[in-house]
Each structure stands twice: as C-alpha cells, then as structure tokens.
Coordinates of N, CA and C in Angstrom, one line a residue:
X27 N -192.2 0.7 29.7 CA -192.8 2.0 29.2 C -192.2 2.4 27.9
X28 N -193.0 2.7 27.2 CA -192.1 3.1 25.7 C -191.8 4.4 25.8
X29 N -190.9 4.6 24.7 CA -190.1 5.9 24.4 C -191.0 7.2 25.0
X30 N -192.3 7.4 24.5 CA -192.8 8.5 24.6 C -193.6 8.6 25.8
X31 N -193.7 7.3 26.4 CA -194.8 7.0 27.8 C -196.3 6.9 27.4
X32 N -196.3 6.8 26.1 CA -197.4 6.4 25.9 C -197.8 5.2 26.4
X33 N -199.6 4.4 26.4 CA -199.5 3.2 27.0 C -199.6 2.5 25.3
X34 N -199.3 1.3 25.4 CA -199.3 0.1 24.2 C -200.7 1.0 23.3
X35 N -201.9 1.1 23.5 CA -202.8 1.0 22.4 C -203.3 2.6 22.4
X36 N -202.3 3.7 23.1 CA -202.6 4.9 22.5 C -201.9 5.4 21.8
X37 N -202.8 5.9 20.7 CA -201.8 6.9 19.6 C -201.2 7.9 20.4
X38 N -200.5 8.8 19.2 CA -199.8 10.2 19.3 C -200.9 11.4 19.3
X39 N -200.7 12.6 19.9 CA -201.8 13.4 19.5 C -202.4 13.8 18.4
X40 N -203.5 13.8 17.7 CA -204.0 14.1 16.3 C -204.3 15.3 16.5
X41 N -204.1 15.6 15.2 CA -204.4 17.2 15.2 C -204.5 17.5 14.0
X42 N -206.2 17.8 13.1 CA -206.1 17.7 11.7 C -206.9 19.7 11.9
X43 N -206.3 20.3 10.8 CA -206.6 21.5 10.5 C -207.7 21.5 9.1
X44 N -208.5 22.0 9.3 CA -209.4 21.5 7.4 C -209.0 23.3 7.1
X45 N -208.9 23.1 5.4 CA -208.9 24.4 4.7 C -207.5 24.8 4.8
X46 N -206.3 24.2 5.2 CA -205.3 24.9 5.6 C -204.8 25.9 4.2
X47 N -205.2 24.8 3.1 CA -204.3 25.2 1.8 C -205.6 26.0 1.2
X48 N -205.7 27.4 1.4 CA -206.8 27.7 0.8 C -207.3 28.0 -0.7
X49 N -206.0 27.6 -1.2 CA -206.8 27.7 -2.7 C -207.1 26.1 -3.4
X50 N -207.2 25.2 -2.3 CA -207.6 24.0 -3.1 C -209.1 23.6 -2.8
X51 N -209.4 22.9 -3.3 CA -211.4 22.5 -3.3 C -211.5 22.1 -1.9
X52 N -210.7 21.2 -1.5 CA -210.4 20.9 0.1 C -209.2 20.4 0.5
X53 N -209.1 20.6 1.8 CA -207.6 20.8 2.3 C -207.3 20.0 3.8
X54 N -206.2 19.5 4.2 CA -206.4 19.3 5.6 C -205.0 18.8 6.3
X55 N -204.7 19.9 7.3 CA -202.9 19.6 8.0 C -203.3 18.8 8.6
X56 N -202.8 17.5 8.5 CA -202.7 16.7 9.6 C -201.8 16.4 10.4
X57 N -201.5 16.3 12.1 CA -200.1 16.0 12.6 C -200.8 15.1 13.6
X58 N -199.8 14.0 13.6 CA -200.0 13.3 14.8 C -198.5 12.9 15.3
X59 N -198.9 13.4 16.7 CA -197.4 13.8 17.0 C -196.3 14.5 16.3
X60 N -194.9 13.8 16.1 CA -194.1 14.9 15.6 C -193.8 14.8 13.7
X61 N -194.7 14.3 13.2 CA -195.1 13.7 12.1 C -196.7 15.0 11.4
X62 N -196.0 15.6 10.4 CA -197.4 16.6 9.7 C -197.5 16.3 8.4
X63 N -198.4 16.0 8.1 CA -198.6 16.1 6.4 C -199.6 17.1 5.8
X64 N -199.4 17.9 4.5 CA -200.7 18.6 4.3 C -200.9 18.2 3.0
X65 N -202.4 17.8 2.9 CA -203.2 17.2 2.3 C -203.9 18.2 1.2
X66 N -204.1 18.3 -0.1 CA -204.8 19.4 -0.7 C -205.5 18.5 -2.2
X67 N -206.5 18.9 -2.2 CA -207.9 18.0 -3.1 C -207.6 18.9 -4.0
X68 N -207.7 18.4 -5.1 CA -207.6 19.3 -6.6 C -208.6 19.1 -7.5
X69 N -209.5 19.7 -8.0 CA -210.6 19.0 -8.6 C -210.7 19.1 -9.9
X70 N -210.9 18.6 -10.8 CA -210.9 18.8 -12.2 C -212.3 18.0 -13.7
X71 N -212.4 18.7 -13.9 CA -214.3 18.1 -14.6 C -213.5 17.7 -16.0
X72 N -212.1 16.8 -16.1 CA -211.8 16.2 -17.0 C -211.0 14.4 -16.2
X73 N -211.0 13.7 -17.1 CA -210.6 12.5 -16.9 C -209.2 11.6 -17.5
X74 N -208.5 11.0 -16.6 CA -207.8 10.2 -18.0 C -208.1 9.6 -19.0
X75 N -207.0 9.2 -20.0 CA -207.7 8.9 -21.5 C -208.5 7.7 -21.6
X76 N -208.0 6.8 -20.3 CA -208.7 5.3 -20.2 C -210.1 5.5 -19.3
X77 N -210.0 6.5 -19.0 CA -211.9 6.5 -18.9 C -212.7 7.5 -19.8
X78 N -212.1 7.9 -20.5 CA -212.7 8.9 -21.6 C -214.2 8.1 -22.1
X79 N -215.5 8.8 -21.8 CA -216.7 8.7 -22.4 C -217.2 7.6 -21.6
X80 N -216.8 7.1 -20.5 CA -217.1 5.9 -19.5 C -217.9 6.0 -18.4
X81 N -218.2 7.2 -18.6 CA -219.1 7.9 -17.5 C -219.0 7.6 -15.7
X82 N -217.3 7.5 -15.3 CA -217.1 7.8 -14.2 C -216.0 8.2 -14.5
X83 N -215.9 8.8 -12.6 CA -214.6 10.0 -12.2 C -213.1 8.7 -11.8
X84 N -212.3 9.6 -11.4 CA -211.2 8.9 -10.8 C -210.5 9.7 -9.5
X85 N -210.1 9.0 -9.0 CA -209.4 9.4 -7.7 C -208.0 9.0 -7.8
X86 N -207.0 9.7 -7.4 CA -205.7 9.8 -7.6 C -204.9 10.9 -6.7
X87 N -203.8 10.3 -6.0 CA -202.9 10.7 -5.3 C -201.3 11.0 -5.7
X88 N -201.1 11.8 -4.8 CA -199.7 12.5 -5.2 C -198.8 12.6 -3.9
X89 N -197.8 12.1 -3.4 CA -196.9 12.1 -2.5 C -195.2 12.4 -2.3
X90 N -195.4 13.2 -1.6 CA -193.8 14.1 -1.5 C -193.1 14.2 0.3
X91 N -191.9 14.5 0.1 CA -191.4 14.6 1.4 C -190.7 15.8 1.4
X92 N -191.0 17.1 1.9 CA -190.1 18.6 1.8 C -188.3 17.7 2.1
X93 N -187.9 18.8 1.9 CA -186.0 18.2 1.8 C -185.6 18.0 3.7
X94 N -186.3 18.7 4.4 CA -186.2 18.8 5.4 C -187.2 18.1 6.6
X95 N -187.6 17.3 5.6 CA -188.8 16.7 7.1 C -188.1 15.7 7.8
X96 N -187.2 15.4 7.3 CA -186.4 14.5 8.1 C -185.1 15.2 8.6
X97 N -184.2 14.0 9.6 CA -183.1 14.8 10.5 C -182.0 14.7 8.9
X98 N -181.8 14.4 8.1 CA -180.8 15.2 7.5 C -181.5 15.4 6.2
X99 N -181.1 16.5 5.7 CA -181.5 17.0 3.9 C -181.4 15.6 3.0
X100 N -182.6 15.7 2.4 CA -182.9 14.9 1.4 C -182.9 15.7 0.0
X101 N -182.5 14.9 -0.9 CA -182.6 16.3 -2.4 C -184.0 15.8 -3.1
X102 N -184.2 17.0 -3.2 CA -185.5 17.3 -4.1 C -185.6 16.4 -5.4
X103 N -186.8 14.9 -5.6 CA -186.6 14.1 -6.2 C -186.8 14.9 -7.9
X104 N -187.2 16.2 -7.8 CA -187.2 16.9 -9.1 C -186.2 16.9 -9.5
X105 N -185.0 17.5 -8.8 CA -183.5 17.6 -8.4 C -183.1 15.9 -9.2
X106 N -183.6 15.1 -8.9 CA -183.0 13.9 -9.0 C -183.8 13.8 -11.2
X107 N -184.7 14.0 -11.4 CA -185.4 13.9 -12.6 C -186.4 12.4 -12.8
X108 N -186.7 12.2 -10.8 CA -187.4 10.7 -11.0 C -187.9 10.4 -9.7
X109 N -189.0 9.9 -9.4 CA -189.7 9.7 -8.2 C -188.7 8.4 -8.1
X110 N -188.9 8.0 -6.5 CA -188.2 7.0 -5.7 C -189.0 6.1 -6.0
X111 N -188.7 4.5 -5.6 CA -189.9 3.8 -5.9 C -190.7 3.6 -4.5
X112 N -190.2 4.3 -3.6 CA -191.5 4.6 -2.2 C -192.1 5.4 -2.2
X113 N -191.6 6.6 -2.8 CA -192.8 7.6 -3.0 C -193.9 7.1 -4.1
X114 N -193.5 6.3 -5.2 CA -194.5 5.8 -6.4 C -195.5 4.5 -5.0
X115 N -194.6 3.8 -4.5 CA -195.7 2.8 -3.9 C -196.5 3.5 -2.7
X116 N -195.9 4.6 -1.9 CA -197.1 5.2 -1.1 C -197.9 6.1 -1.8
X117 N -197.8 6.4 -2.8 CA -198.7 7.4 -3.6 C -199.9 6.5 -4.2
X118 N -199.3 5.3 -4.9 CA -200.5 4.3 -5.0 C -201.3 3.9 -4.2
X119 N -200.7 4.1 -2.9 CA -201.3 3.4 -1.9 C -202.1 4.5 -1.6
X120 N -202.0 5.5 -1.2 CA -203.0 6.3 -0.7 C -204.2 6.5 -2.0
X121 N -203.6 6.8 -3.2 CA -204.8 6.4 -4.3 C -205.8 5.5 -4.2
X122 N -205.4 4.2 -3.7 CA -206.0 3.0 -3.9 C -207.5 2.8 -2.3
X123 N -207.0 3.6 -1.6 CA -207.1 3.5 -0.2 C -208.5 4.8 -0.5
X124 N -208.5 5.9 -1.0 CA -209.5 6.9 -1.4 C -210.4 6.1 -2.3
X125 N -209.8 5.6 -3.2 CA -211.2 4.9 -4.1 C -212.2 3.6 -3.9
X126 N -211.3 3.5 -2.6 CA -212.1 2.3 -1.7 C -213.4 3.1 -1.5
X127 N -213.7 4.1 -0.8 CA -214.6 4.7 -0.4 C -214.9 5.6 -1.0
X128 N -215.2 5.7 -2.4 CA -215.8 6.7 -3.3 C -216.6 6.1 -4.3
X129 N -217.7 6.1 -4.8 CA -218.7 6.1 -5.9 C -217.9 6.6 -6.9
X130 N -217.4 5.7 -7.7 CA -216.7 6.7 -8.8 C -217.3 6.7 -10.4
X131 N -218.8 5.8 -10.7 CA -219.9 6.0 -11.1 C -220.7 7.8 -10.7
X132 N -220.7 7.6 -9.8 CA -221.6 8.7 -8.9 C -220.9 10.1 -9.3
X133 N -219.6 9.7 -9.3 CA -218.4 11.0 -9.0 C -218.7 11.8 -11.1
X134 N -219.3 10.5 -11.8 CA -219.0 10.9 -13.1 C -218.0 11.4 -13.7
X135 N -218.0 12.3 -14.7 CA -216.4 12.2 -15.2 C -215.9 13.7 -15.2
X136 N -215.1 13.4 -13.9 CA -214.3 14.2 -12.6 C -213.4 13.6 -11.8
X137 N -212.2 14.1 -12.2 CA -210.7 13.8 -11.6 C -210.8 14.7 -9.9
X138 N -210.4 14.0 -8.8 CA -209.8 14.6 -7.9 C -208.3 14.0 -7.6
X139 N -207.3 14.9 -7.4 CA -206.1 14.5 -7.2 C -206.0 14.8 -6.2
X140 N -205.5 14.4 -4.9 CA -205.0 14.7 -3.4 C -203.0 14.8 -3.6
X141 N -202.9 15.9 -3.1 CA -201.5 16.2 -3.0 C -201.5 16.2 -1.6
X142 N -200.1 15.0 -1.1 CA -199.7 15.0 0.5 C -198.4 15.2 0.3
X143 N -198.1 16.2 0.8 CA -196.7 17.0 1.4 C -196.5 16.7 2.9
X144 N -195.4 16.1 3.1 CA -194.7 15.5 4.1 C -193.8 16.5 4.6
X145 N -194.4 17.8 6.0 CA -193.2 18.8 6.5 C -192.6 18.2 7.4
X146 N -192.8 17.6 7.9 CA -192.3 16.7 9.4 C -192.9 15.4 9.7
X147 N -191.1 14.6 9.6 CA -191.5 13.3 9.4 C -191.1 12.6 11.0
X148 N -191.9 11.8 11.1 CA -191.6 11.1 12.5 C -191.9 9.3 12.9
X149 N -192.2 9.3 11.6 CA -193.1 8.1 11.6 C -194.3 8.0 10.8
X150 N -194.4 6.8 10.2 CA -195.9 6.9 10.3 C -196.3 8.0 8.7
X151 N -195.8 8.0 7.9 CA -196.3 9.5 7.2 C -197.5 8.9 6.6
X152 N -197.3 7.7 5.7 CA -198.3 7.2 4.7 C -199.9 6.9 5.7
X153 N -199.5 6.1 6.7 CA -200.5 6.7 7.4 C -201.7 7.9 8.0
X154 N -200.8 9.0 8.5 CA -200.8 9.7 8.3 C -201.5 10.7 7.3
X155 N -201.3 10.6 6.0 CA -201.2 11.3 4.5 C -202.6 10.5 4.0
X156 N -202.8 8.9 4.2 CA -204.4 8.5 4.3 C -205.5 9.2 4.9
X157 N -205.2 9.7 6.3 CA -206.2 9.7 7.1 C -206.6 11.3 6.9
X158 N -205.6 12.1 6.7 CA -205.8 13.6 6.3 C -206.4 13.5 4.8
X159 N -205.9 12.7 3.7 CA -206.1 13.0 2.6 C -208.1 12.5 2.1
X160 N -208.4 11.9 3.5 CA -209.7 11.6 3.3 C -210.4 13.0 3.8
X161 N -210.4 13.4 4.7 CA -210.8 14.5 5.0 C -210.8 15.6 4.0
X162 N -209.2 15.8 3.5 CA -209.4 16.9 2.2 C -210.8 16.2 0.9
X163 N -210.2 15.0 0.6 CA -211.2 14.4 -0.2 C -212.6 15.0 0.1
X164 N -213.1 14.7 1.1 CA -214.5 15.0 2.0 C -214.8 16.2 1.9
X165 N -213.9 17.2 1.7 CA -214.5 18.9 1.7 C -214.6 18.8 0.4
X166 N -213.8 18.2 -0.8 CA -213.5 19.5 -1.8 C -215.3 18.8 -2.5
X167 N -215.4 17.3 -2.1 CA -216.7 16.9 -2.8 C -217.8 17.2 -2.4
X168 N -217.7 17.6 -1.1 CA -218.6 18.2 -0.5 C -219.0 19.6 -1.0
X169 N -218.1 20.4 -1.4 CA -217.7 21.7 -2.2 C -218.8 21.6 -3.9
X170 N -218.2 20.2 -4.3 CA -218.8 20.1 -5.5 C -220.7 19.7 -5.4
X171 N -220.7 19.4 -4.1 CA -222.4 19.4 -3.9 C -223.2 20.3 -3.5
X172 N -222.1 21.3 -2.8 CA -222.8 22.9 -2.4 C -223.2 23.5 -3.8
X173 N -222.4 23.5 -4.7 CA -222.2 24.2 -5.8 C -223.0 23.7 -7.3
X174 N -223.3 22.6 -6.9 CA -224.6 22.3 -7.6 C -223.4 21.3 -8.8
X175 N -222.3 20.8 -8.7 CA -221.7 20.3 -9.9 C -222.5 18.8 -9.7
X176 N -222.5 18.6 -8.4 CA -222.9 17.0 -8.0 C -224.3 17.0 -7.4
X177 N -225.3 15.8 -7.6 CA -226.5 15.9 -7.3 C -226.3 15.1 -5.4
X178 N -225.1 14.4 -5.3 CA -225.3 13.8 -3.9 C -223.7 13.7 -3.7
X179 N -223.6 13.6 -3.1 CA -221.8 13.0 -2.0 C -221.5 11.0 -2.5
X180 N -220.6 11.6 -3.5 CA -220.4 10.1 -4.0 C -219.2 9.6 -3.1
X181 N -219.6 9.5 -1.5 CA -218.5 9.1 -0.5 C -219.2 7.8 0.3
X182 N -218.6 6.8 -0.1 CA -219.1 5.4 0.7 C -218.9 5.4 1.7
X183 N -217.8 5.9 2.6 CA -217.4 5.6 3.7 C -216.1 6.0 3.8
X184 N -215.4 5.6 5.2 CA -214.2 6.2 5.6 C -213.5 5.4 5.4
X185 N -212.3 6.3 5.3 CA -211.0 5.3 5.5 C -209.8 6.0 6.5
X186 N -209.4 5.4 7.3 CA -208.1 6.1 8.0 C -206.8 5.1 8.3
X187 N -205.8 5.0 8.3 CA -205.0 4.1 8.6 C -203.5 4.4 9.9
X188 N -203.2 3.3 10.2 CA -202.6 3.4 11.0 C -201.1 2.5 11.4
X189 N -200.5 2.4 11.9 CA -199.0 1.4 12.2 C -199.0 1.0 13.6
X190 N -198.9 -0.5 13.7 CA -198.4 -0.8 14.9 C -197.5 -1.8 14.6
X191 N -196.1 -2.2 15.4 CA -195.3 -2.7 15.2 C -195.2 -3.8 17.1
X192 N -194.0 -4.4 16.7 CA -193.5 -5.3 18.1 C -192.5 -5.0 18.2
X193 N -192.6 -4.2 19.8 CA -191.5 -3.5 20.1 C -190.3 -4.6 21.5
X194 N -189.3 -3.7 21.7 CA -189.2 -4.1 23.2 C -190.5 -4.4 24.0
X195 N -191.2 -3.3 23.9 CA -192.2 -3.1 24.8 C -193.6 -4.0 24.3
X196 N -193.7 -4.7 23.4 CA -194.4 -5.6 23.0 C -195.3 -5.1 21.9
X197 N -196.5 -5.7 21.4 CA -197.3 -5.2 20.5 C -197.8 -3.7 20.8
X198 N -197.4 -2.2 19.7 CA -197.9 -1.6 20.5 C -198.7 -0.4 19.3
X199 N -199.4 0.2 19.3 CA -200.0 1.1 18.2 C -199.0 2.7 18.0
X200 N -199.7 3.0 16.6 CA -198.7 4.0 16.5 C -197.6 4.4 16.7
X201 N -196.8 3.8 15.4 CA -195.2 3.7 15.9 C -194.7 5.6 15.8
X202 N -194.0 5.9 16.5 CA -193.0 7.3 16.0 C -191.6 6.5 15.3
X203 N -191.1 7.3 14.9 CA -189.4 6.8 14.4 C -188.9 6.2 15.0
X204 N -188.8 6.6 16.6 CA -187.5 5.7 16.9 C -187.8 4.7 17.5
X205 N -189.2 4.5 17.7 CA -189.8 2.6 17.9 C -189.9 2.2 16.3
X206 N -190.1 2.9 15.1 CA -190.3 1.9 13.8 C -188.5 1.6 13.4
X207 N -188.1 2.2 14.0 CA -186.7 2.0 13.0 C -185.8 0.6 13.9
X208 N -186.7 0.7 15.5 CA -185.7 -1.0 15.8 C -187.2 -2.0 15.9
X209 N -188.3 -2.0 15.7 CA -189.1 -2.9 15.9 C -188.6 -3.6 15.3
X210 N -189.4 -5.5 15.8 CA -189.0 -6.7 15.1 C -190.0 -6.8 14.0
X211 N -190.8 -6.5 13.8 CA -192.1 -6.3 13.2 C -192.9 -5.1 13.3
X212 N -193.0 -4.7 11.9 CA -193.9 -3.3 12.1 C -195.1 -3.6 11.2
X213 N -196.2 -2.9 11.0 CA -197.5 -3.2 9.7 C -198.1 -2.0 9.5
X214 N -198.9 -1.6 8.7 CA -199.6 -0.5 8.4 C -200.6 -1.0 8.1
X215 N -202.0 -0.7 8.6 CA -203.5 -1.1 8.4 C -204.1 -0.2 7.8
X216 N -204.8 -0.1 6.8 CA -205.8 0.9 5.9 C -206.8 -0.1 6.2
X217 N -208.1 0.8 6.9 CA -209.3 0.1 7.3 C -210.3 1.3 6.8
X218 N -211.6 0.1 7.0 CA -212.8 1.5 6.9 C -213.3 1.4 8.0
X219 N -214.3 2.6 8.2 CA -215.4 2.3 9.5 C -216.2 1.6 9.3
X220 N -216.9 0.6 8.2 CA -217.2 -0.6 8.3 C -216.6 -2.1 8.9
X221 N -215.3 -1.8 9.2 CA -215.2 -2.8 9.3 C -214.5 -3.1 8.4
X222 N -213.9 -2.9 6.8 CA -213.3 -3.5 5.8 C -211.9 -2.9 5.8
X223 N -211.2 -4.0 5.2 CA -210.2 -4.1 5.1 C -209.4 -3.3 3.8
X224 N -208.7 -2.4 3.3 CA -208.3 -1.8 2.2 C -207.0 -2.7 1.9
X225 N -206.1 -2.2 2.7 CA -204.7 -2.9 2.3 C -204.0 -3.2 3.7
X226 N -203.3 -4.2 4.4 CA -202.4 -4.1 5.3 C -200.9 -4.9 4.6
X227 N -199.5 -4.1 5.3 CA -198.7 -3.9 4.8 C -197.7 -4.4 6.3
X228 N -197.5 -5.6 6.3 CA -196.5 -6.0 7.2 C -195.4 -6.6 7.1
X229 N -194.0 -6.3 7.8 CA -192.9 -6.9 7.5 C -192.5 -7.7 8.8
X230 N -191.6 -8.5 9.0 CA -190.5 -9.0 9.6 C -189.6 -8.6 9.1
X231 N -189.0 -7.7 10.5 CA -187.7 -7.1 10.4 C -186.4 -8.1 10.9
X232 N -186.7 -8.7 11.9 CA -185.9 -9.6 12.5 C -186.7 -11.3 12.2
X233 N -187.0 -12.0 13.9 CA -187.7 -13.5 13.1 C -188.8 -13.2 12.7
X234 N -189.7 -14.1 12.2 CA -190.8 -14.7 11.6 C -192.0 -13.9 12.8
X235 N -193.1 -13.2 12.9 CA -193.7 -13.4 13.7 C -195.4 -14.3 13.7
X236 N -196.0 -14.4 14.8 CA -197.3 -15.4 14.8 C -198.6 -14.7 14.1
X237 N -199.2 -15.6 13.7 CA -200.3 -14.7 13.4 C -201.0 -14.9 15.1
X238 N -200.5 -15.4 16.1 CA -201.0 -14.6 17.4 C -201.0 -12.9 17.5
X239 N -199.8 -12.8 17.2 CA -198.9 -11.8 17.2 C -200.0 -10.9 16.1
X240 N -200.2 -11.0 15.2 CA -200.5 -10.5 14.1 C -201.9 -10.0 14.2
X241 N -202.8 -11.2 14.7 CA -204.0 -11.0 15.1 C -204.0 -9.8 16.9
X242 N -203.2 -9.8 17.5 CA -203.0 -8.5 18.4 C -203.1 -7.4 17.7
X243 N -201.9 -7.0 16.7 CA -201.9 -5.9 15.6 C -203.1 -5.6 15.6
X244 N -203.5 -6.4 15.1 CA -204.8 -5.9 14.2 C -205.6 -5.5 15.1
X245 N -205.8 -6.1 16.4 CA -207.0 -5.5 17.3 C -206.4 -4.1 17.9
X246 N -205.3 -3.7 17.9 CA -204.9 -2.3 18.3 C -204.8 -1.4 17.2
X247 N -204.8 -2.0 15.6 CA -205.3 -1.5 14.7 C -206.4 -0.8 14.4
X248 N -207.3 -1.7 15.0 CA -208.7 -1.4 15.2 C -209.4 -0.7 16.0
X249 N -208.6 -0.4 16.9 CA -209.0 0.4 18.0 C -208.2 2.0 17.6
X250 N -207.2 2.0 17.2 CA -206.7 3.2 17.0 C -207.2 4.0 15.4
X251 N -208.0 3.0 14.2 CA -208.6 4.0 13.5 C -210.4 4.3 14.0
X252 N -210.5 3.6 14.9 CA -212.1 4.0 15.6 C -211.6 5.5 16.0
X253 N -211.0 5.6 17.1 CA -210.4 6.9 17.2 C -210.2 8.2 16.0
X254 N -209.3 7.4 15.0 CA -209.6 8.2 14.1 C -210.3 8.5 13.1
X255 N -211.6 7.6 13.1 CA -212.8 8.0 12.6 C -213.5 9.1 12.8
X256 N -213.3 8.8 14.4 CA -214.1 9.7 15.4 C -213.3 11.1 15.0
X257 N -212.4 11.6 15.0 CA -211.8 13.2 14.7 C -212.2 13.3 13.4
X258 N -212.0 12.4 12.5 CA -212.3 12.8 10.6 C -213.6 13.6 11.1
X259 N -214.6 12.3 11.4 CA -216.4 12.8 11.5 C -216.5 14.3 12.2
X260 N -215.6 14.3 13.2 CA -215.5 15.7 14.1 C -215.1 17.0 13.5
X261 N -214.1 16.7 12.7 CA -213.6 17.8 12.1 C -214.0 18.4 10.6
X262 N -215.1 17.6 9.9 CA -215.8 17.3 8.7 C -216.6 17.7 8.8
X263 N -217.5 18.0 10.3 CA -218.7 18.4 10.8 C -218.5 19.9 11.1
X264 N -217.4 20.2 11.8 CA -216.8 21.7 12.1 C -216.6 22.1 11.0
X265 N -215.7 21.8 10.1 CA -215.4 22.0 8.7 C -216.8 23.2 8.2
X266 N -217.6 22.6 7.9 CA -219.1 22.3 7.0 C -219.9 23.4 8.3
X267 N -220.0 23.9 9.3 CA -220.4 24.3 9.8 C -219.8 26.2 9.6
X268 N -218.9 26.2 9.4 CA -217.9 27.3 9.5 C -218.2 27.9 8.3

C-alpha cells in the first residue's frame, strides 16, 4: 500500500479554481493533493525584439516557489539577485509545453506570459504549474476572443502533465514528496490529448531501469493526464459559462 493508500494508477485529488487571481486575463489555483500552484495569464499586444514585424505572438512562462511552500524557509531568489538553475529549467519547460498547443501565427503579435507561484509544495510542482497554467492560458485567450482582439482561439490542443516514479510499492502515478524523494526512478510526462508527446523527463536515481519498466510509466502516464484532461475541459466549460 503506498504512503497515502492510494492504489498504483490513482492521482492525488485535483482541484483547479479558474479566475482566482482576478486581475489577470486568466487565472487558475491548481492543487492536487498537498501541492498548490497559482497560475496567472498576462496579456500583452507587444512582442519580443526577435519577433518584431513577424507577424506572430509568443508564449512564455514564469516560475517561483513562495519562501514557505516547503518544510523549511527558502530565501527569496530576489533576495539572492539570481534565479536557480531549476527554476530557469522548469520555467522553460512549462513555456515550451504551452506553445506546443498554441497557433502562434494565429495568436499574431501578442505576448502571453503565465506566472506559476508555488504556495505549497508536495511534489510534483512543475507538473502541476503545466496543467493549471493551460487552463489560465485558455481563459485569458478566450478573453481576447470575447473582446473582439482575436478573430478565433489560437489553441491546438491540450496539454497537462504528470510524474510517476518506481517505488517500494512498484510503478506507481503521481508521486507526493515523500514517494519522489526515495523512489529508484521517478519521470515527468508533458502529453497532449492527442496523443503527442511534448517533453518527458526521467532519471535513475538508484540502478539503471528497463524500458519494460519505462514503457509501464508511460501507460500510467497516460492514464492519469486523460483524467486530467477531463477537469481542464470541465473547468474551462464552467469557467466560460459563469
């Protein structure tokens, strides 16, 4: 039985809030389990200088952890006068993982930046911080089509991501902390609801493991962002209805 009693291929409880941050174009608290991120879309009808006059938008991410989301105080990387190089590589990552599924022809030349604030960490943030920061994505452009800036929703498709590692308890989905911190192997899957692959991100922590092993991952990978397809579409439709 693992730590939480969950069985091997169920997540933690999801629980995404839309609009939390109300003064951004769109917004969205996500917690699954003891793990929250808030997600907030910033919109802007200018571009950087390397797309200047190229006639598309860009998509870009921003990633932070409050001093307190973890069990002991961390100092404020402002405090420090320099991002970590994990906050720079999960901030990429979530960037890279939004423009999978965006028209950025379509989007024309319009910057959205997603800011993910990390209040409580438990596992899993970057995860996490993907699957909310698409939802925020989804309002604020949605926002820009109510309002007449955009003629259609330059959104391909979804993205949501997730972590399963090899525990004691064998291959199992959605790690919390204290299964990621002794697994022998843990991964992170950025998928779409097509079916496509964005980024996966796996280590060996201890030996070498199989791609038997790997290819399990992946099918509990796949089964746990179907799930969270299913709440994005749910809560994107509530959203838009309100």
């Amino acid at each position: 039985m693992r730590p939480s009693g969950r069985a091997i291929d169920a997540l933690r409880p999801v629980f995404i809030q839309p609009g939390f941050a109300r003064h951004a174009e769109g917004s969205a608290l996500i917690r699954m389990g003891g793990t929250e991120v808030l997600c907030a879309a910033t919109v802007e009808t200018r571009v950087p200088s390397f797309l200047r006059g190229k006639g598309q938008g860009w998509v870009t991410a921003e990633y932070g952890m409050l001093p307190r989301a973890t069990h002991n105080r961390g100092q404020r990387e402002a405090a420090k006068g320099r991002q970590t190089g994990r906050t720079q590589e999960i901030q990429r990552l979530i960037a890279r993982a939004l423009r999978a599924v965006v028209d950025l022809k379509a989007l024309g030349e319009i910057s959205v930046t997603v800011d993910c604030d990390v209040l409580n960490a438990d596992g899993g943030t970057r995860c996490a911080a993907i699957t909310g920061a698409w939802v925020a994505l989804r309002l604020a452009l949605e926002k820009l089509v109510r309002d007449g800036t955009l003629p259609a929703l330059p959104i391909k498709g979804q993205v949501a991501a997730i972590s399963c590692g090899l525990t004691d308890d064998g291959p199992v989905l959605d790690l919390d902390y204290r299964e990621d911190s002794t697994a022998s192997a843990d991964a992170n899957f950025v998928l779409t609801a097509d079916g496509g692959i964005v980024e996966i991100q796996g280590t060996a922590e201890k030996d070498p493991f199989t791609e038997a092993q790997f290819n399990t991952l992946m099918r509990l990978a796949r089964t746990g962002t179907a799930e969270l397809f299913r709440i994005q579409t749910a809560i994107v439709e509530e959203a838009l209805k309100a």
